[in-house]
Amino acid sequence: MLARTARRLPLITSSRLHPSPSYSANQTCRRRRSSMDPQVSAADPSSGVSSDSTHVSEEPPTAKLLPGETVVKEGKAAILFPNANEVFYNPVQEFNRDLTCAVITEFARDVLAQRGVKVLVPGEKDRVVVSLSEETNEAEMAEKNGAEEPKVTARVGEKCENGLRVLEGLAASGLRSVRFALEVPGLQGVTANDFSSKAAALIARNAQYNRVDHLLQPSCRDASMLMYEMRGKKERYDVIDLDPYGSPAVFLDAAVQAVSEGGLLCVTCTDMAVMAGNSGETCYSKYGSVSIKSKYCHEMALRIILHSLDQRAGVYQRYIQPLLSISADFYIRVFVRVFTGQATVKNSASKQALVYNCVGCGSFHVQRLGRRISSGKHMKYSAATGPPVGPECEHCGQRHQLGGPFWAEAIHDLDFVQKVLEAVSGNPSRFGTSKRIEGMLSMVTEELEDVPLYYTVDNLSSTIHCSTPSLLQFRSALLHAGHRVSLSHACKNAVKTDAPPGVIWDVMRCWEKTNPVKREKLSQTSPAFKILSTEPSLEACFTVREDANPQSRKRHLTRFQENPQAFWGPKARAKAGGGISTDLQDKRKKFQNKRKNQITDSSQLKNFPCKKFKQGTCPHGDGCCYSHQMEQTCDEKTE
């Protein structure tokens, strides 16, 4: 994750900053033939480009490094970094950057096809372009164009005058922007902005080092002010990428105004503690929504940021269309298109919802904020009726928590996700994390679109203190009962279903009958006692069905991140003095002062008295690893 705030980057070198390129809609793509062009490689058969075409060489030119500098390679880019950890770099975020390149490529393929430009990706075979809009629109477009192939082609590393204008608002070293220039075709220009002049100088140097300075323009501005100044219809960016350290809340208002009509907005949030319920009041101040602690907190975090984007866009008579929303590792990432339409903005209230979450059994009920009813050609809007629950939970008798509002519509465009998936799986050598992208997007395509939030099987079992059914058994029981069910990419053992909570608890009651718990040990006020005191109204069948196991699971795709290395989490901020890794490791070795004298040898346990021996119940005798010598009494100590 490279987009970071300004104050943490050191002075590397000086460079003159260039203004962002102007947009010309009437010009066509052209190749830049100069000494700074990417090298021509005619011997690579996998590139999919003829020998006389230009594409980016995998190896950047050699350059003399400054003292203490090192080169970090990712994708097609090679970035200069100070050795002392003075610039933030997290290799785990390579998946984020790979996925962003894949999404922007497919977005460019659709948008540029409407402008008469064909996108060529190295290593990719010819593909049929399918518009993000309805198929009928594509047919009409083909008729208007005479069903001819676009005469203009766009390749990676080339400047396309009719291409996309991209802004990375918080670029730091510029790694993400350099990768855009080297790996995404059909770009008119990339503006890599950072508030620090030192960061802008480093971006300029990295652009020259990778020979993309004809595409990448460094900028030293406040990100919000830069986007506010580019709100004009002819000045807006086609793609805006925001990946700050922590919350992007302060940039969202400017971003929804500075992105073009139908443009792509890419936002990362790494303040998951706030969005997952640790500080609901802080979440409300940033995103206008109250987060709650629950098992579905990661999907709710996605829906909270979508709610915030739609709310801020609605102020300017704009609305969002989510293309892809993922929760991965320690962050969430959303890709949305932004459109203008006063009539559609009126639907915004009916797209938001509150959630009533039971603190005892975890049952939840979704309550829409608004209602819309179609009456012929007109749409009637009214306030929603509710609440959907009583003062106490009907299943366990506990109280409810109120969370939200959050986005209650679909969080993915499955047609678009399928196109990205096909592109990545058909060209796996393009990205280093292709296998994980394929697994993640495969799960996304299998999710239920119209079912917000999910349950987890282990939490349901924990509530009634019984053994846990297998995921396939639980899914099969819901399918046998006539309900739809799917997994979720946001949690390994999650179950998304349209079954009401009453059916879910009936399934668990039936499971408990074959795997009984000791009722006498249950407190009469506990959720488990009250849930199990009710007889199930259906007879659940746990015979595993063939359709209970999704294809992504059958194919054993890489769906979730394995720990790649020690201390692989979000990491601390970079600082001028460096030393991020050592400071973080030293702090964690201290266990946050919970264990000052760490025990490394079991013989040291003899210094501690045995509690069971004091009670006369230690079964180990002299073989006990703890001490069986009784402590001296106060009188003995005084003598």
XYZ file of C-alpha atoms in Angstrom:
639
model
C 0.000 0.000 0.000
C 1.924 2.947 -1.321
C -0.483 5.851 -1.197
C 0.514 7.653 1.941
C 0.351 11.125 3.460
C 2.934 13.716 2.849
C 4.931 14.267 5.998
C 6.738 10.933 6.118
C 8.870 11.027 2.959
C 12.506 12.172 2.932
C 14.268 14.362 0.449
C 15.639 12.183 -2.343
C 16.345 14.540 -5.194
C 14.861 17.583 -6.830
C 12.810 17.616 -9.976
C 10.677 20.090 -11.808
C 6.998 19.240 -11.543
C 4.818 19.196 -14.631
C 1.170 20.167 -14.852
C -1.388 17.455 -15.479
C -2.063 16.755 -19.181
C -5.060 18.295 -20.875
C -7.762 16.076 -22.349
C -8.406 16.060 -26.074
C -11.409 13.990 -27.186
C -10.854 14.467 -30.915
C -7.322 13.153 -31.145
C -6.274 9.543 -31.684
C -3.665 7.316 -30.108
C -0.097 7.843 -31.176
C 3.191 6.267 -30.298
C 5.868 8.231 -28.632
C 9.115 7.454 -30.469
C 11.985 9.004 -28.565
C 14.999 8.033 -26.546
C 12.794 7.672 -23.482
C 10.428 5.144 -25.099
C 10.234 1.617 -23.727
C 12.534 -0.854 -25.374
C 11.259 -2.984 -28.228
C 11.232 -6.720 -27.671
C 10.599 -8.790 -30.784
C 11.558 -12.126 -29.302
C 8.795 -12.513 -26.761
C 6.090 -14.730 -28.284
C 3.814 -14.377 -25.268
C 3.520 -10.653 -25.578
C 0.827 -10.884 -28.224
C 2.449 -7.972 -30.062
C 4.145 -8.103 -33.434
C 7.868 -7.540 -33.788
C 7.449 -3.991 -35.015
C 5.256 -2.921 -32.093
C 6.397 -1.127 -28.985
C 5.868 -2.400 -25.478
C 7.540 -2.021 -22.132
C 10.637 -4.014 -21.349
C 10.496 -5.993 -18.140
C 13.947 -4.760 -17.129
C 14.294 -0.998 -16.593
C 17.529 0.723 -17.609
C 20.381 0.637 -15.184
C 20.947 3.789 -13.203
C 23.366 4.904 -10.577
C 21.743 4.556 -7.180
C 22.158 7.167 -4.497
C 23.802 6.114 -1.207
C 21.450 3.983 0.860
C 19.024 3.355 -1.992
C 17.646 0.016 -3.114
C 15.434 -1.160 -5.964
C 12.089 -2.856 -5.275
C 10.578 -4.771 -8.200
C 6.860 -5.464 -8.501
C 5.005 -6.336 -11.665
C 6.704 -4.533 -14.543
C 7.949 -1.705 -12.328
C 11.243 -1.207 -10.522
C 11.055 1.505 -7.865
C 13.891 3.285 -6.090
C 13.529 3.184 -2.315
C 15.670 4.477 0.533
C 17.180 1.598 2.486
C 16.244 2.916 5.921
C 12.476 2.290 5.580
C 11.888 5.987 5.120
C 9.228 5.333 2.474
C 6.272 3.104 3.225
C 6.123 -0.143 1.276
C 4.062 -3.221 2.134
C 4.618 -6.189 -0.222
C 1.362 -7.784 0.957
C -0.497 -5.025 -0.894
C 0.747 -6.398 -4.214
C -2.621 -8.151 -4.496
C -4.360 -4.774 -4.171
C -2.233 -3.234 -6.913
C -2.533 -6.257 -9.220
C -6.307 -6.282 -8.874
C -6.470 -2.535 -9.537
C -4.486 -2.905 -12.755
C -6.806 -5.710 -13.873
C -9.962 -3.709 -13.086
C -8.754 -0.517 -14.784
C -7.747 -2.530 -17.868
C -11.250 -3.949 -18.254
C -12.761 -0.538 -17.562
C -10.516 0.953 -20.259
C -11.490 -1.818 -22.677
C -15.157 -0.889 -22.349
C -14.826 2.898 -22.298
C -12.297 3.131 -25.133
C -14.327 0.772 -27.303
C -17.037 3.436 -27.256
C -14.398 5.956 -28.378
C -13.247 3.743 -31.257
C -10.055 2.492 -29.605
C -9.053 -1.157 -29.237
C -7.038 -2.139 -26.163
C -4.175 -4.628 -26.581
C -2.767 -6.379 -23.512
C 0.564 -8.260 -23.801
C 0.101 -12.016 -23.514
C -3.643 -11.827 -24.071
C -5.492 -13.289 -27.027
C -8.116 -11.324 -28.919
C -11.290 -10.939 -26.887
C -14.789 -9.853 -27.737
C -15.534 -6.539 -26.086
C -18.739 -6.573 -24.051
C -20.009 -3.235 -22.847
C -20.754 -2.586 -19.178
C -24.153 -1.445 -20.339
C -26.854 -3.652 -21.855
C -25.982 -5.941 -24.763
C -28.506 -4.148 -26.933
C -26.480 -0.978 -26.603
C -23.426 -2.798 -27.931
C -25.417 -4.076 -30.905
C -26.669 -0.594 -31.658
C -23.121 0.732 -31.416
C -21.890 -1.925 -33.830
C -24.566 -0.919 -36.322
C -23.610 2.736 -36.041
C -19.942 1.935 -36.575
C -20.723 -0.352 -39.475
C -19.608 -3.381 -37.419
C -15.991 -2.495 -38.169
C -13.058 -3.110 -35.889
C -11.619 0.036 -34.307
C -8.766 1.327 -36.446
C -6.904 2.790 -33.488
C -5.130 0.471 -31.057
C -3.800 1.229 -27.586
C -0.832 -0.626 -26.102
C 0.891 -0.498 -22.756
C 3.519 2.193 -22.418
C 2.058 4.290 -25.230
C 0.305 7.598 -24.879
C -3.237 7.511 -26.219
C -4.560 11.002 -26.806
C -8.115 9.701 -26.663
C -7.378 7.509 -23.655
C -8.033 7.631 -19.942
C -6.794 10.269 -17.569
C -5.807 8.731 -14.242
C -5.130 10.372 -10.875
C -3.444 8.709 -7.938
C -4.170 11.182 -5.184
C -1.702 9.902 -2.575
C 1.161 8.401 -4.511
C 4.171 8.427 -2.120
C 6.945 6.757 -4.175
C 4.681 6.394 -7.223
C 4.828 2.593 -7.467
C 1.139 2.244 -8.276
C 1.243 5.005 -10.903
C 4.349 3.540 -12.536
C 2.611 0.183 -12.735
C -0.410 1.827 -14.363
C 1.840 3.359 -17.006
C 3.652 0.070 -17.640
C 0.771 -2.407 -17.424
C -2.516 -0.665 -18.325
C -3.059 0.178 -22.025
C -5.072 3.113 -23.312
C -3.860 5.875 -21.008
C -3.604 9.509 -21.958
C -1.716 10.287 -18.783
C -1.252 9.433 -15.123
C -1.008 12.161 -12.485
C 0.855 10.908 -9.419
C 0.175 13.403 -6.651
C 1.552 13.788 -3.157
C 1.506 16.722 -0.784
C 5.255 16.439 -0.134
C 7.674 18.009 -2.601
C 10.173 15.325 -1.621
C 7.697 12.636 -2.630
C 7.006 14.384 -5.923
C 10.735 14.474 -6.649
C 10.992 10.748 -5.931
C 8.017 10.096 -8.227
C 9.691 12.041 -11.029
C 12.889 10.055 -10.595
C 11.024 6.748 -10.612
C 9.172 7.789 -13.769
C 12.475 8.465 -15.525
C 13.993 5.268 -14.151
C 11.131 3.226 -15.664
C 11.010 5.308 -18.879
C 7.391 6.340 -18.438
C 7.861 10.062 -17.913
C 5.948 10.667 -21.164
C 2.869 9.185 -19.432
C 3.413 9.872 -15.740
C 3.335 13.422 -14.434
C 4.321 14.105 -10.796
C 2.254 16.595 -8.849
C 2.869 18.291 -5.516
C -0.552 19.388 -4.313
C -3.043 18.819 -1.575
C -5.085 15.919 -2.973
C -8.452 17.418 -2.059
C -7.635 20.831 -3.522
C -6.327 19.236 -6.707
C -9.573 17.302 -7.178
C -11.719 20.323 -6.309
C -9.960 22.337 -9.028
C -10.641 19.586 -11.585
C -14.423 19.505 -11.142
C -15.151 20.960 -14.568
C -16.742 18.520 -17.025
C -13.793 18.779 -19.418
C -11.181 18.557 -16.672
C -12.401 15.560 -14.677
C -10.364 12.372 -14.390
C -11.595 9.120 -15.883
C -10.040 7.138 -13.018
C -9.249 8.308 -9.472
C -7.360 6.020 -7.102
C -7.294 6.789 -3.372
C -5.198 4.565 -1.112
C -4.413 6.579 2.028
C -2.880 5.466 5.284
C -6.043 4.837 7.280
C -9.312 6.541 6.415
C -10.091 8.094 2.993
C -13.045 10.040 4.442
C -11.515 13.508 3.989
C -11.011 12.921 0.244
C -14.384 11.432 -0.705
C -16.291 14.689 -1.212
C -13.738 15.988 -3.696
C -13.363 12.596 -5.385
C -17.054 12.158 -6.282
C -16.944 15.580 -7.978
C -13.641 15.209 -9.823
C -14.377 11.849 -11.479
C -15.849 12.018 -14.981
C -19.319 10.906 -16.038
C -19.287 7.145 -15.728
C -15.725 7.350 -14.421
C -14.073 4.859 -12.090
C -13.391 5.608 -8.435
C -11.076 3.210 -6.556
C -10.972 3.583 -2.757
C -9.068 1.682 -0.066
C -9.841 1.794 3.669
C -7.343 0.412 6.181
C -9.046 1.735 9.323
C -10.799 -1.586 9.848
C -10.907 -1.267 13.633
C -13.208 1.722 13.234
C -15.319 0.223 10.447
C -15.645 -3.184 12.135
C -17.283 -1.887 15.311
C -14.543 -0.939 17.769
C -15.491 2.741 17.617
C -18.990 3.193 16.275
C -19.018 6.890 17.138
C -15.801 7.480 15.186
C -17.209 5.547 12.244
C -20.267 7.794 12.250
C -18.167 10.964 12.302
C -16.161 9.769 9.277
C -18.664 7.846 7.186
C -22.104 8.820 8.519
C -22.805 5.286 9.721
C -22.606 3.462 13.050
C -20.578 0.245 12.921
C -21.265 -2.596 15.336
C -19.257 -5.612 16.463
C -20.622 -8.643 14.687
C -19.503 -11.656 12.696
C -20.465 -9.926 9.442
C -18.433 -6.800 10.242
C -16.178 -7.086 7.168
C -19.047 -7.071 4.690
C -20.746 -4.330 6.675
C -17.549 -2.263 6.371
C -17.816 -2.573 2.580
C -21.415 -1.443 2.689
C -20.566 1.472 4.995
C -18.006 2.947 2.584
C -20.441 2.474 -0.332
C -23.116 4.275 1.693
C -20.717 7.129 2.384
C -19.762 7.428 -1.295
C -23.383 7.407 -2.440
C -24.395 9.932 0.196
C -21.670 12.377 -0.765
C -22.324 11.908 -4.471
C -26.039 12.541 -3.962
C -25.311 16.068 -2.769
C -24.169 16.865 -6.329
C -26.996 14.936 -8.023
C -24.683 12.001 -8.681
C -24.950 8.341 -7.766
C -22.685 5.314 -7.671
C -22.723 1.912 -9.363
C -20.491 -0.605 -7.552
C -18.398 -2.778 -9.865
C -16.390 -4.746 -7.310
C -16.111 -4.566 -3.514
C -13.704 -6.828 -1.651
C -12.544 -7.368 1.904
C -9.022 -8.762 1.982
C -6.344 -9.073 4.650
C -6.500 -5.931 6.808
C -8.302 -3.567 4.403
C -11.298 -3.160 2.128
C -11.225 -2.024 -1.494
C -14.142 -0.766 -3.596
C -14.397 0.051 -7.306
C -17.428 2.161 -8.252
C -18.581 4.123 -11.282
C -20.074 7.561 -10.731
C -22.944 8.924 -12.839
C -25.119 12.039 -12.836
C -28.904 11.824 -12.764
C -31.361 13.690 -10.583
C -34.124 11.114 -11.062
C -31.908 8.195 -10.106
C -30.588 10.009 -7.040
C -34.124 9.895 -5.621
C -33.702 6.119 -5.273
C -30.818 6.609 -2.846
C -32.904 6.383 0.347
C -34.368 3.043 -0.659
C -30.845 1.691 -1.286
C -29.756 2.311 2.321
C -30.725 0.256 5.349
C -30.343 -0.119 9.107
C -29.596 -3.423 10.819
C -31.025 -4.714 14.096
C -28.457 -7.098 15.556
C -29.240 -9.308 18.557
C -26.432 -9.231 21.106
C -27.394 -12.676 22.397
C -27.779 -15.022 19.423
C -26.449 -12.851 16.581
C -29.690 -12.824 14.565
C -30.097 -9.727 12.441
C -32.892 -7.987 10.558
C -32.377 -5.411 7.808
C -34.616 -2.332 7.702
C -34.624 -0.173 4.547
C -34.636 3.590 5.079
C -36.972 4.365 2.189
C -39.495 2.732 -0.092
C -40.181 3.173 -3.803
C -43.234 1.867 -5.630
C -43.584 1.867 -9.397
C -46.919 3.143 -10.673
C -46.790 2.993 -14.428
C -44.242 5.448 -15.753
C -43.925 7.208 -12.426
C -42.157 6.219 -9.229
C -43.687 6.913 -5.854
C -41.377 7.407 -2.867
C -42.285 7.077 0.789
C -40.753 6.350 4.162
C -40.229 2.720 5.078
C -42.386 1.037 7.698
C -40.912 -0.674 10.727
C -39.277 -1.702 12.926
C -38.966 -5.362 11.843
C -38.293 -6.558 15.425
C -39.782 -6.106 18.875
C -38.080 -4.764 22.012
C -36.463 -8.173 22.598
C -35.188 -10.892 20.301
C -37.938 -13.433 19.582
C -35.396 -16.270 19.625
C -33.293 -15.637 22.742
C -34.933 -12.691 24.534
C -31.861 -10.450 24.426
C -31.712 -6.807 23.328
C -30.894 -5.473 19.853
C -28.139 -3.176 18.658
C -28.883 -0.693 15.893
C -26.239 -0.216 13.195
C -26.002 1.653 9.932
C -27.177 3.067 7.684
C -25.299 1.097 5.055
C -25.586 0.225 1.356
C -28.186 -2.551 0.997
C -28.049 -3.120 -2.768
C -25.636 -5.355 -4.684
C -21.975 -4.595 -4.002
C -20.683 -6.213 -7.224
C -21.479 -6.017 -10.923
C -21.232 -9.725 -11.734
C -20.962 -9.178 -15.503
C -17.980 -6.901 -15.024
C -16.399 -9.207 -12.424
C -16.740 -12.112 -14.850
C -14.868 -10.155 -17.516
C -12.012 -9.369 -15.127
C -11.925 -13.011 -14.049
C -11.731 -14.260 -17.633
C -8.949 -11.805 -18.447
C -6.838 -12.801 -15.437
C -7.385 -16.560 -15.771
C -6.653 -16.390 -19.510
C -3.380 -14.515 -18.956
C -2.066 -15.781 -15.578
C 1.528 -14.675 -16.148
C 0.487 -11.027 -16.178
C 0.289 -10.672 -12.386
C 2.208 -12.206 -9.527
C -1.009 -12.781 -7.550
C -3.110 -14.117 -10.443
C -4.065 -17.282 -8.574
C -5.425 -15.354 -5.641
C -7.278 -12.905 -7.898
C -8.878 -15.840 -9.705
C -9.927 -17.452 -6.430
C -11.257 -14.220 -4.925
C -13.259 -13.207 -8.001
C -14.618 -16.742 -8.397
C -16.080 -16.490 -4.898
C -17.475 -13.048 -5.692
C -19.359 -14.394 -8.725
C -20.936 -17.082 -6.515
C -22.251 -14.697 -3.847
C -25.951 -13.927 -3.586
C -26.438 -10.409 -4.964
C -29.615 -9.480 -3.106
C -28.701 -10.816 0.363
C -26.796 -8.384 2.594
C -24.600 -9.690 5.430
C -24.070 -13.291 6.520
C -23.940 -15.786 9.402
C -20.999 -17.935 10.461
C -21.531 -21.606 11.260
C -19.131 -21.669 14.200
C -20.865 -18.718 15.854
C -24.284 -20.382 15.510
C -22.905 -23.532 17.135
C -21.156 -21.544 19.850
C -24.393 -19.795 20.745
C -26.141 -23.068 21.668
C -22.910 -24.761 22.859
C -23.129 -27.707 20.447
C -20.700 -29.290 18.031
C -20.316 -27.532 14.697
C -21.826 -29.051 11.551
C -19.672 -29.053 8.470
C -20.135 -26.191 6.052
C -21.553 -28.524 3.410
C -24.017 -30.084 5.852
C -25.342 -26.695 6.961
C -25.597 -25.416 3.389
C -27.349 -28.624 2.324
C -29.905 -28.293 5.125
C -30.848 -24.813 3.940
C -31.028 -25.973 0.315
C -33.276 -28.889 1.303
C -35.526 -26.367 3.081
C -35.970 -24.471 -0.201
C -33.712 -21.489 0.453
C -30.817 -20.036 -1.509
C -27.351 -20.074 0.002
C -23.809 -19.026 -0.896
C -20.421 -18.417 0.641
C -18.802 -15.020 1.139
C -15.337 -13.880 0.092
C -15.138 -11.803 3.282
C -15.091 -14.757 5.707
C -14.001 -18.384 5.396
C -16.933 -20.013 7.183
C -19.627 -17.477 6.272
C -23.038 -18.428 4.922
C -25.179 -15.941 2.998
C -28.797 -17.027 2.722
C -32.275 -15.647 2.192
C -33.592 -17.912 4.974
C -35.037 -15.934 7.913
C -33.417 -16.311 11.355
C -36.232 -18.602 12.504
C -35.355 -21.171 9.829
C -31.662 -20.955 10.639
C -32.304 -21.679 14.317
C -34.671 -24.525 13.397
C -31.816 -26.090 11.444
C -29.517 -25.717 14.452
C -32.172 -27.205 16.769
C -32.427 -30.242 14.507
C -28.643 -30.559 14.515
C -28.581 -30.377 18.310
C -31.026 -33.272 18.554
C -28.464 -35.550 16.872
C -25.584 -33.899 18.755
C -27.172 -33.125 22.132
C -25.776 -30.717 24.672
C -26.086 -31.039 28.453
C -29.189 -28.980 29.133
C -28.661 -29.090 32.898
C -25.502 -27.015 32.520
C -27.254 -24.234 30.616
C -28.332 -21.117 32.470
C -32.056 -20.471 32.147
C -31.319 -16.886 31.089
C -28.799 -17.851 28.418
C -29.619 -17.611 24.687
C -28.843 -21.325 24.311
C -31.478 -22.364 26.881
C -34.216 -20.219 25.329
C -33.406 -21.270 21.748
C -33.309 -24.981 22.579
C -36.485 -24.735 24.653
C -38.453 -24.227 21.434
C -39.226 -27.193 19.241
C -38.206 -26.850 15.565
C -41.016 -26.236 13.099
C -39.229 -28.087 10.273
C -37.331 -31.335 9.914
C -33.864 -30.434 8.638
C -32.068 -32.824 6.303
C -28.269 -32.757 6.532
C -27.602 -35.073 3.603
C -24.910 -33.351 1.558
C -26.138 -32.135 -1.821
C -24.004 -31.800 -4.909
C -24.897 -28.130 -5.369
C -23.928 -27.348 -1.764
C -20.264 -27.298 -2.736
C -19.473 -24.269 -4.967
C -17.104 -24.524 -7.914
C -14.448 -22.314 -6.330
C -14.259 -24.761 -3.421
C -14.323 -27.856 -5.628
C -11.445 -26.527 -7.716
C -9.403 -25.735 -4.572
C -8.763 -22.176 -5.709
C -6.637 -19.852 -3.604
C -9.470 -17.923 -2.024
C -7.926 -16.484 1.140
C -4.526 -15.037 1.935
C -2.054 -17.220 3.762
C 0.383 -15.462 6.083
C 3.260 -14.710 3.695
C 5.765 -13.587 6.308
C 6.163 -12.443 9.890
C 4.645 -9.059 10.767
C 2.723 -8.965 7.463
C -0.114 -6.747 8.717
C -0.850 -3.093 7.984
C 2.513 -1.939 9.392
C 3.318 1.410 10.998
C 3.782 4.744 9.294
C 7.109 5.429 7.634
C 9.333 8.030 9.252
C 12.344 10.012 8.185
C 14.641 8.203 10.573
C 13.652 4.796 9.228
C 13.648 1.656 11.317
C 10.014 0.629 10.894
C 10.557 -3.122 10.917
C 12.939 -3.259 13.889
C 10.792 -0.953 16.017
C 7.671 -2.980 15.297
C 9.360 -6.307 15.981
C 10.901 -5.078 19.220
C 7.525 -3.857 20.428
C 5.808 -7.137 19.624
C 8.555 -9.123 21.327
C 7.681 -7.310 24.523
C 4.082 -8.594 24.267
C 2.930 -5.044 25.000
C 4.471 -5.417 28.519
C 2.112 -8.255 29.394
C 5.036 -10.598 30.030
C 8.186 -8.717 30.919
C 10.297 -11.792 31.719
C 9.660 -14.220 28.904
C 10.061 -17.909 29.892
C 12.075 -19.828 27.323
C 13.012 -22.896 29.439
C 10.411 -25.155 31.102
C 12.730 -25.633 34.091
C 12.086 -22.016 35.031
C 8.498 -22.986 35.896
C 9.813 -24.538 39.142
C 10.029 -20.994 40.491
C 6.223 -20.789 40.474
C 4.026 -22.627 43.048
C 1.583 -25.271 41.856
C -2.013 -24.164 42.440
C -3.376 -27.710 42.257
C -0.862 -28.872 44.886
C -2.152 -26.217 47.284
C -5.652 -27.632 46.802
C -4.324 -31.179 47.193
C -5.454 -32.259 43.711
C -2.221 -32.277 41.648
C -2.058 -35.670 39.847
C 1.552 -35.260 38.657
C 3.285 -35.595 42.016
C 7.030 -35.003 41.908
C 6.883 -34.955 38.123
C 4.967 -31.682 38.090
C 6.765 -28.868 36.282
C 5.672 -26.384 38.984
C 6.985 -26.165 42.523
C 5.367 -28.259 45.292
C 7.192 -26.445 48.123
C 4.738 -24.610 50.293
C 5.334 -20.891 50.682
C 6.479 -19.662 54.044
C 3.883 -18.151 56.286
C 4.167 -14.569 57.455
C 5.346 -15.723 60.938
C 8.094 -17.903 59.429
C 9.279 -15.017 57.289
C 9.528 -12.681 60.317
C 11.533 -15.277 62.286
